[in-house]
Short mmCIF file of C-alpha atoms and ligand atoms in Angstrom, two decimals:
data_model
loop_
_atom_site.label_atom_id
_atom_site.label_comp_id
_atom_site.label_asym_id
_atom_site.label_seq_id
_atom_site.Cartn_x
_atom_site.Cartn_y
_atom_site.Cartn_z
CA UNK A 1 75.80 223.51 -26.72
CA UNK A 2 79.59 224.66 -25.98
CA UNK A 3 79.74 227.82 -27.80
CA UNK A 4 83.02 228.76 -28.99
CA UNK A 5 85.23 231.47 -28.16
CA UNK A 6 86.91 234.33 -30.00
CA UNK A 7 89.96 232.49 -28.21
CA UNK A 8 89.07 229.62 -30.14
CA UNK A 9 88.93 230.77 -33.87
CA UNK A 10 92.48 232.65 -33.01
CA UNK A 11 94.62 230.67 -35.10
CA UNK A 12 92.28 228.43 -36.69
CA UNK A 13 93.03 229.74 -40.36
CA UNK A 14 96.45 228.06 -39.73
CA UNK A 15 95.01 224.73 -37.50
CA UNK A 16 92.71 224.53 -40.99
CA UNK A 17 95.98 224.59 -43.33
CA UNK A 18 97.86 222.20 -41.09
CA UNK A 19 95.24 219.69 -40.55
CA UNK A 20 94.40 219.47 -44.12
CA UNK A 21 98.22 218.73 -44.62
CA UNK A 22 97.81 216.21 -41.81
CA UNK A 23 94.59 214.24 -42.99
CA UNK A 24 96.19 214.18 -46.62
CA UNK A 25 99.55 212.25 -44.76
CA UNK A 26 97.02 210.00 -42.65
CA UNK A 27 94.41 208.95 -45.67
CA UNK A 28 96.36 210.51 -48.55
CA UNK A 29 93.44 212.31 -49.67
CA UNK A 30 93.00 215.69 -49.24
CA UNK A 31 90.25 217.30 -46.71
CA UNK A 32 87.87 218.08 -49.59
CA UNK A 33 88.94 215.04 -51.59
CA UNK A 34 87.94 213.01 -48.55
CA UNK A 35 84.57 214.54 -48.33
CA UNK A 36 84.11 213.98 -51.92
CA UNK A 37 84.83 210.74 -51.65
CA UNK A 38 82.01 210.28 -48.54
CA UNK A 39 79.91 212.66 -49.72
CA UNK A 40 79.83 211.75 -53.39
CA UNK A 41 78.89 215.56 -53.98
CA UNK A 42 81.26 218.40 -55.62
CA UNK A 43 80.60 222.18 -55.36
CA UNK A 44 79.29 223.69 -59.24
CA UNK A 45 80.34 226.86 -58.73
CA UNK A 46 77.33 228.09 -55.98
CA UNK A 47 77.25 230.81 -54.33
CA UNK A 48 77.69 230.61 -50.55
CA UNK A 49 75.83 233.52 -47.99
CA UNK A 50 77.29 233.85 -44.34
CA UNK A 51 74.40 235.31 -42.54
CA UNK A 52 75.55 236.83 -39.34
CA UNK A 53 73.03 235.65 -36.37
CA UNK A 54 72.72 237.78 -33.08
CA UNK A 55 70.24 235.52 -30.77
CA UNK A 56 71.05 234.05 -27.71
CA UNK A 57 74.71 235.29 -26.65
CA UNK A 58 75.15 237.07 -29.77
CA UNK A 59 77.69 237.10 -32.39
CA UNK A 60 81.00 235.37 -32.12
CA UNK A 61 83.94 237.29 -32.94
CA UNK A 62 85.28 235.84 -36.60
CA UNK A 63 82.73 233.11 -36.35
CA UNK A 64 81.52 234.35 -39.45
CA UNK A 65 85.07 235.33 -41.05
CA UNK A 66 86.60 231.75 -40.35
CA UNK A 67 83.20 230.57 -42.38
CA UNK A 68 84.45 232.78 -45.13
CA UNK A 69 88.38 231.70 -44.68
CA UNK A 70 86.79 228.28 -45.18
CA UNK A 71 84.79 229.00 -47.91
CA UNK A 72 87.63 230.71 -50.46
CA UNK A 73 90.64 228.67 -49.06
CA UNK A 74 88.83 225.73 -50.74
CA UNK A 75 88.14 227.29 -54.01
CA UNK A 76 84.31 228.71 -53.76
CA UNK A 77 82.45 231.42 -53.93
CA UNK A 78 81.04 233.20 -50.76
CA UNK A 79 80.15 236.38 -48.69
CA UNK A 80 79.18 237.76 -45.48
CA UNK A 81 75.77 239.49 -45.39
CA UNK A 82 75.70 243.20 -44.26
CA UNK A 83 72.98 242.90 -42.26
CA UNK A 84 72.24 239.87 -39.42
CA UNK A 85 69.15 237.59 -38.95
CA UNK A 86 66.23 237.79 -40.92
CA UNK A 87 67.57 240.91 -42.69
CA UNK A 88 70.26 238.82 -43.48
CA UNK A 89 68.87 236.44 -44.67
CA UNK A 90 66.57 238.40 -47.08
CA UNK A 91 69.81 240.06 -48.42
CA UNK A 92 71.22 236.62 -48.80
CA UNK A 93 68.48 235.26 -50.99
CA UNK A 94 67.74 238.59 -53.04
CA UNK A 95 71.62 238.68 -54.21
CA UNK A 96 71.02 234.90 -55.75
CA UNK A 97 73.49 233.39 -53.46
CA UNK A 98 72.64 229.12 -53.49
CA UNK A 99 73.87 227.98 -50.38
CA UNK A 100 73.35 230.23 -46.56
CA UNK A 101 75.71 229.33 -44.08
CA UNK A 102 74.09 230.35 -39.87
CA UNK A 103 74.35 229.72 -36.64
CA UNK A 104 72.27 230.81 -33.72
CA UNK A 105 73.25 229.10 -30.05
CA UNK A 106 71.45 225.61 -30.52
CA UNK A 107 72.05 224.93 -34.65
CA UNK A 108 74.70 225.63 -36.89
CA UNK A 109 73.14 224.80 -40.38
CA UNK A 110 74.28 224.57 -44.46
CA UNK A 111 71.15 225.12 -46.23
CA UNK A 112 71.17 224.70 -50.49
CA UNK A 113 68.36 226.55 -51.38
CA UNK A 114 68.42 225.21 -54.94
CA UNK A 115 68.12 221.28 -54.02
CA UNK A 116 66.79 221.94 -50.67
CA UNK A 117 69.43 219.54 -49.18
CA UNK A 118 69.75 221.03 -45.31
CA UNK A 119 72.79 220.03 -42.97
CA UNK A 120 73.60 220.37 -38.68
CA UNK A 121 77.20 221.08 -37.94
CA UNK A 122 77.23 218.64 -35.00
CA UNK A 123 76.41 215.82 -37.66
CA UNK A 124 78.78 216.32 -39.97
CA UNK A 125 81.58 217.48 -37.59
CA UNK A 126 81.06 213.57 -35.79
CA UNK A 127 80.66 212.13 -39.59
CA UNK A 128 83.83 213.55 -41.48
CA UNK A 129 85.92 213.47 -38.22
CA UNK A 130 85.19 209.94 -37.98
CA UNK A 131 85.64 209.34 -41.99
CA UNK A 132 89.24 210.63 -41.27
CA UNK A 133 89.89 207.82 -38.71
CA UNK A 134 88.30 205.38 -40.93
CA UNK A 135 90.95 206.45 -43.71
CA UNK A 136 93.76 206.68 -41.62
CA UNK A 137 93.23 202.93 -40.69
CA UNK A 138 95.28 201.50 -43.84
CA UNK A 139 98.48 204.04 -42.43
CA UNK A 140 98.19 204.88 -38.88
CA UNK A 141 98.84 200.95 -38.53
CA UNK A 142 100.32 199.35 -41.19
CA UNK A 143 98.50 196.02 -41.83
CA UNK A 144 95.02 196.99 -40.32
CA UNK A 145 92.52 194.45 -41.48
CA UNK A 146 88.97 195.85 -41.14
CA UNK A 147 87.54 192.80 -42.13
CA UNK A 148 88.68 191.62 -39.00
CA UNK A 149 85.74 193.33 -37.73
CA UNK A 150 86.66 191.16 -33.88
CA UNK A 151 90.20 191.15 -33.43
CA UNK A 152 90.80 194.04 -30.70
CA UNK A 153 94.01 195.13 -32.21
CA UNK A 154 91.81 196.92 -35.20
CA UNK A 155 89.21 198.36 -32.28
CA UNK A 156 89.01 201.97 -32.00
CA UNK A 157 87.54 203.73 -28.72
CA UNK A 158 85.16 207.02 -28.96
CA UNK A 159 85.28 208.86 -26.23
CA UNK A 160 81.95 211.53 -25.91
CA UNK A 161 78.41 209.95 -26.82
CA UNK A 162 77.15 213.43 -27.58
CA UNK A 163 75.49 215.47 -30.64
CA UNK A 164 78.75 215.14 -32.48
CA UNK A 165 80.20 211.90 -30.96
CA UNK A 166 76.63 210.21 -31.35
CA UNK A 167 76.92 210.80 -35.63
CA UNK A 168 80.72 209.38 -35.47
CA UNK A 169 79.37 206.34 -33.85
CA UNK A 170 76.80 205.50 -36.30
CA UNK A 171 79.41 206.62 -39.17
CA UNK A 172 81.99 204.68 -37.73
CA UNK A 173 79.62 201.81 -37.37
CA UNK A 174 78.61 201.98 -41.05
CA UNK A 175 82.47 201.83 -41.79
CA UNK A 176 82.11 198.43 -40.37
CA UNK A 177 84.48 199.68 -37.39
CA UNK A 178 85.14 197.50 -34.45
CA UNK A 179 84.37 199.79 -31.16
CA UNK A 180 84.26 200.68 -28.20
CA UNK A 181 82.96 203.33 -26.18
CA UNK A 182 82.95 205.55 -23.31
CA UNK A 183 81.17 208.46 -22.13
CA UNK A 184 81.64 209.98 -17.93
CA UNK A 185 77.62 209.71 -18.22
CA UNK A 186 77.03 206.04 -17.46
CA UNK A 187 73.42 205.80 -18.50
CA UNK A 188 74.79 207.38 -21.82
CA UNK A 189 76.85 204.29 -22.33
CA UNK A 190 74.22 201.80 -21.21
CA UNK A 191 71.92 203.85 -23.43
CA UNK A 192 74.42 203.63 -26.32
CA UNK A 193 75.59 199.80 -25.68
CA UNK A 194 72.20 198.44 -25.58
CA UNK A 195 71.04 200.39 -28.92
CA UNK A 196 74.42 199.64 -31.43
CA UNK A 197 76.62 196.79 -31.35
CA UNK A 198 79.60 198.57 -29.65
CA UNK A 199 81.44 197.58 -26.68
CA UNK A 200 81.66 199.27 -22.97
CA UNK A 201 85.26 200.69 -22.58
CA UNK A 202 86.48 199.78 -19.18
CA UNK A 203 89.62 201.22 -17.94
CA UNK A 204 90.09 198.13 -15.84
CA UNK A 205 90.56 195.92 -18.98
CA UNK A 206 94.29 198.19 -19.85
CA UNK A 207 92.71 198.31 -23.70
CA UNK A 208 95.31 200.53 -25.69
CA UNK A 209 93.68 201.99 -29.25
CA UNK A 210 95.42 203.06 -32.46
CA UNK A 211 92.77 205.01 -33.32
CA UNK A 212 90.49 207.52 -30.83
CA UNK A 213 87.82 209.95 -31.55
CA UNK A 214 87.01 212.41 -28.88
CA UNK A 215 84.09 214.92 -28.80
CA UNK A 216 83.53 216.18 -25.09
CA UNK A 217 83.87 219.82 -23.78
CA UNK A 218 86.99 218.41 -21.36
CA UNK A 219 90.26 218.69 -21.38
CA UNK A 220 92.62 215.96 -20.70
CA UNK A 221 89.80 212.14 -21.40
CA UNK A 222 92.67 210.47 -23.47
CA UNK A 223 94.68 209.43 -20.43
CA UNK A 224 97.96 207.26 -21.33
CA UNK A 225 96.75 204.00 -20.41
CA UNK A 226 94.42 204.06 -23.69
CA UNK A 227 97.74 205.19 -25.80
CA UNK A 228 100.07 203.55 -27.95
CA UNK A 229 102.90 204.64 -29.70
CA UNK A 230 101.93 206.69 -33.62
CA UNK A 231 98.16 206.56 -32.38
CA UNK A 232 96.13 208.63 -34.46
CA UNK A 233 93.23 210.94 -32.35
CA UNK A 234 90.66 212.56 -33.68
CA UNK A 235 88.53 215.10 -32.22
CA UNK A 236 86.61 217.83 -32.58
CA UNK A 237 86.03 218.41 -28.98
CA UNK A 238 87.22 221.62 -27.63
CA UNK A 239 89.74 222.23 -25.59
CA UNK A 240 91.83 219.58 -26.97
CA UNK A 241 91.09 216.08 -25.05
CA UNK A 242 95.33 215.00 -25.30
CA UNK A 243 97.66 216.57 -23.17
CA UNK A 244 101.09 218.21 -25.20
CA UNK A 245 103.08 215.74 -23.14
CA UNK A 246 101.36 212.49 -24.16
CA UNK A 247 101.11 213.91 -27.80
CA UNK A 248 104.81 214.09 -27.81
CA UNK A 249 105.54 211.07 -25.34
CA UNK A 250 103.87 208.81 -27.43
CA UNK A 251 104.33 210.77 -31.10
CA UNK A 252 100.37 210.91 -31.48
CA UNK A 253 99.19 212.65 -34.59
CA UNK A 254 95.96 214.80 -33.83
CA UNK A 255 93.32 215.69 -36.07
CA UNK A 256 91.58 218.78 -34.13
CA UNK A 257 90.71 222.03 -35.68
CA UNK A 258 87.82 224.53 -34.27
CA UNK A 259 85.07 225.26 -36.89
CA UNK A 260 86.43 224.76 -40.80
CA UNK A 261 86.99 221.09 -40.83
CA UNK A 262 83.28 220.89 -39.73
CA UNK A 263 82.06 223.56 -42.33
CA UNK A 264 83.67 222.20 -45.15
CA UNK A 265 81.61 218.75 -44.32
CA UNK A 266 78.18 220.53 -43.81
CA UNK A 267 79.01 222.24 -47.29
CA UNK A 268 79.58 218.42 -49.06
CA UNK A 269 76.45 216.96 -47.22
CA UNK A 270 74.48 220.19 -49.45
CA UNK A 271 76.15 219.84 -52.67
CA UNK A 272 74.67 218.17 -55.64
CA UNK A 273 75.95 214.36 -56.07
CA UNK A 274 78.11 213.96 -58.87
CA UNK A 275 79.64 211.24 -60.94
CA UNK A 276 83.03 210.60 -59.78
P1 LIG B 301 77.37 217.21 -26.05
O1 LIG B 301 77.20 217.94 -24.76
O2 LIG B 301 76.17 216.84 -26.88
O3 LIG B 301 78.19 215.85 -25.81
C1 LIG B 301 79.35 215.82 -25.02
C2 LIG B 301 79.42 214.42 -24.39
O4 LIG B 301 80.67 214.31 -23.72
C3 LIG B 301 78.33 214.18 -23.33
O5 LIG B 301 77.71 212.93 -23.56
C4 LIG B 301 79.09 214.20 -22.00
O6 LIG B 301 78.53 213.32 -21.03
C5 LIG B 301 80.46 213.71 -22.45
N1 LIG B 301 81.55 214.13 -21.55
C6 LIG B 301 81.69 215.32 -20.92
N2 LIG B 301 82.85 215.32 -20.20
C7 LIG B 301 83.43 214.10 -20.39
C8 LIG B 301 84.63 213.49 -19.92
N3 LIG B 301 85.45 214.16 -19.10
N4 LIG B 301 84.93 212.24 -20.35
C9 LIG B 301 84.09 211.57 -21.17
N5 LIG B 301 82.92 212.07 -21.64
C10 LIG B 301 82.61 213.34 -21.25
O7 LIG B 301 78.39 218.11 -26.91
P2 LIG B 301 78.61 218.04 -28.51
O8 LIG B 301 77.65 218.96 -29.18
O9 LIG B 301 78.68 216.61 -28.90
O10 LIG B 301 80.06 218.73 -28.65
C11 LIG B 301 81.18 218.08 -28.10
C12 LIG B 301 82.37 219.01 -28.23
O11 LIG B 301 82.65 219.22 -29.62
C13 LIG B 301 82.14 220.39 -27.62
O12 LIG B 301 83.35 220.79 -27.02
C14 LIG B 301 81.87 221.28 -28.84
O13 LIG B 301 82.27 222.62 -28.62
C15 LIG B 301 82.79 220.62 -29.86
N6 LIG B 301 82.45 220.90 -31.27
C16 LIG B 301 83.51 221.14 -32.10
C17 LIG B 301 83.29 221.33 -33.46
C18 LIG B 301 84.49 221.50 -34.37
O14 LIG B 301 84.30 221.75 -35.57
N7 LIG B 301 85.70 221.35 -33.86
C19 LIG B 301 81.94 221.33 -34.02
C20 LIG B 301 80.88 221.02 -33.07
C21 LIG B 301 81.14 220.83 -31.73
C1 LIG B 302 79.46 225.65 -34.45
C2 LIG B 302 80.26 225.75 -33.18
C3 LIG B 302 81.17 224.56 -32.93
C4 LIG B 302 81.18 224.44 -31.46
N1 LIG B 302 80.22 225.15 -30.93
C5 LIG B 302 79.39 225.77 -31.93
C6 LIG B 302 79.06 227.22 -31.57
O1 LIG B 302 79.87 227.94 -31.04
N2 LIG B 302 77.83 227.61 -31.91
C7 LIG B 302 77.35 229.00 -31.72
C8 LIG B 302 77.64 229.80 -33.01
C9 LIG B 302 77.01 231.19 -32.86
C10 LIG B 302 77.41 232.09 -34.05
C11 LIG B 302 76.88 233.50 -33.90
C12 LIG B 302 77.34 234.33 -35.10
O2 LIG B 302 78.47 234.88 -35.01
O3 LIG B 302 76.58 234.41 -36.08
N3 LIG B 302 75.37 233.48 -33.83
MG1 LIG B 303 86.08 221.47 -37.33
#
């Protein structure tokens, strides 16, 4: 997995603020609203352990502080274990905390030790990332009908068939979404487009999308031709898949932050469900 970078988590206290601001203007609910809403969970008050984890390349620089920022600027209660790993994790439990928060190199996990509920990063990164597109369909185009499930104009293209963008697929899917999909590993598309009823993107056909998810480790896979004006893109994929240029060119709004948006969604998926 692309492991992120001190470089990364830089600013990402602020990219959190911001793109809760920006997903409450695209869906007008709010970033934990939303997952409230897809979740149908709500924290009680539980205590939330960040357990340091040095395998593999180690710890991150403010990995484990941006899972804090997370935690408070939305209202709960949380800490960061003195010690790492299995000492950690010992401390964790033995000062009551409910919910552990760790990552090692190949899993990034939520884990409520009180219900037992368990949940991956890179499946509810894709799910709430693609929840967010799903909302901003009633805004980002006006008169969207989704019960048009055929007519192109509603289709939405995700770009990245991976751990994350494999989740947003399915969620998008269960959303009832009309899509299409590309991927730069062809047998990953043939893979995907004989398995779900989703449609091969082919740059040939001069498709333009109001609505793109992107999860791949590239730079620059929304090119303009897939653009139109007030698009909405979403993506968790790091670096950012939309050049500056087009994102001002064609006065695209982008939902992209580096590890919060992702946490707060993992945190949801573990809560207890409760009446609305
Ligand atoms: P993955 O390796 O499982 O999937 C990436 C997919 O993108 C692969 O199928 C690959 O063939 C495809 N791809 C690569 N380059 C491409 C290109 N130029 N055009 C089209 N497709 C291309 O990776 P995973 O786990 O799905 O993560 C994707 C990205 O999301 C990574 O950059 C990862 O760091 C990031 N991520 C971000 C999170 C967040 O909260 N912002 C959380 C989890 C992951
Ligand atoms: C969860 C992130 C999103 C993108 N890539 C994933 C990643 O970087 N995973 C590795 C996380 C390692 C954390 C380290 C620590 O500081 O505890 N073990
Ligand atoms: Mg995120």
């Amino acid at each position: 997995m692309a492991l992120l970078t001190p470089d990364d988590l830089a600013d990402m206290t602020n990219a959190l603020i911001k793109n809760d601001c920006l997903i409450q203007e695209l869906t007008t609910y709010s970033l934990d609203g939303l997952c409230r809403k897809v979740y149908g969970t709500a924290p009680g008050n539980e205590m939330i352990a960040i357990v340091p984890v040095t395998a593999g390349n180690g710890i991150i620089g403010s990995f484990s502080e941006s899972l804090l920022f997370t935690v408070k600027h939305f209202g709960m209660n949380g800490f960061i274990t003195e010690n790492t790993d299995v000492a950690g994790y010992y401390e964790a439990v033995t000062a009551g905390a409910d919910i552990v928060l760790m990552a090692d190199d190949l899993a990034y996990i939520a884990h409520n030790l009180r219900n037992g509920k368990i949940a991956h990063n890179q499946v509810c990164t894709g799910r709430i990332y693609a929840e967010i597109l799903c909302h901003a369909a009633d805004f980002a185009d006006g008169d969207i009908d989704n019960d048009n499930i055929d007519n192109d104009e509603n289709a939405l293209l995700v770009i990245g068939l991976g751990k994350v963008g494999t989740p947003a697929l399915e969620t998008f899917l269960n959303e009832k979404q009309n899509i299409y999909v590309f991927d730069v590993d062809s047998k990953r598309v043939d893979e995907i487009v004989l398995h779900y009823p989703v449609k091969k993107y082919d740059p040939k056909d001069g498709k333009t999308f109001s609505r793109i998810f992107e999860a791949t480790p590239c730079a620059d896979t929304i090119s303009e031709s897939v653009l139109r004006e007030n698009s909405v893109v979403s993506t968790p994929g790091i670096p950012c898949g939309i050049s500056g240029e087009l994102i001002e060119k064609y006065s695209v709004r982008v939902v992209l932050e580096p590890l919060g948006i992702g946490t707060l969604s993992m945190l949801y998926a573990v809560f207890d469900f409760r009446v609305a």
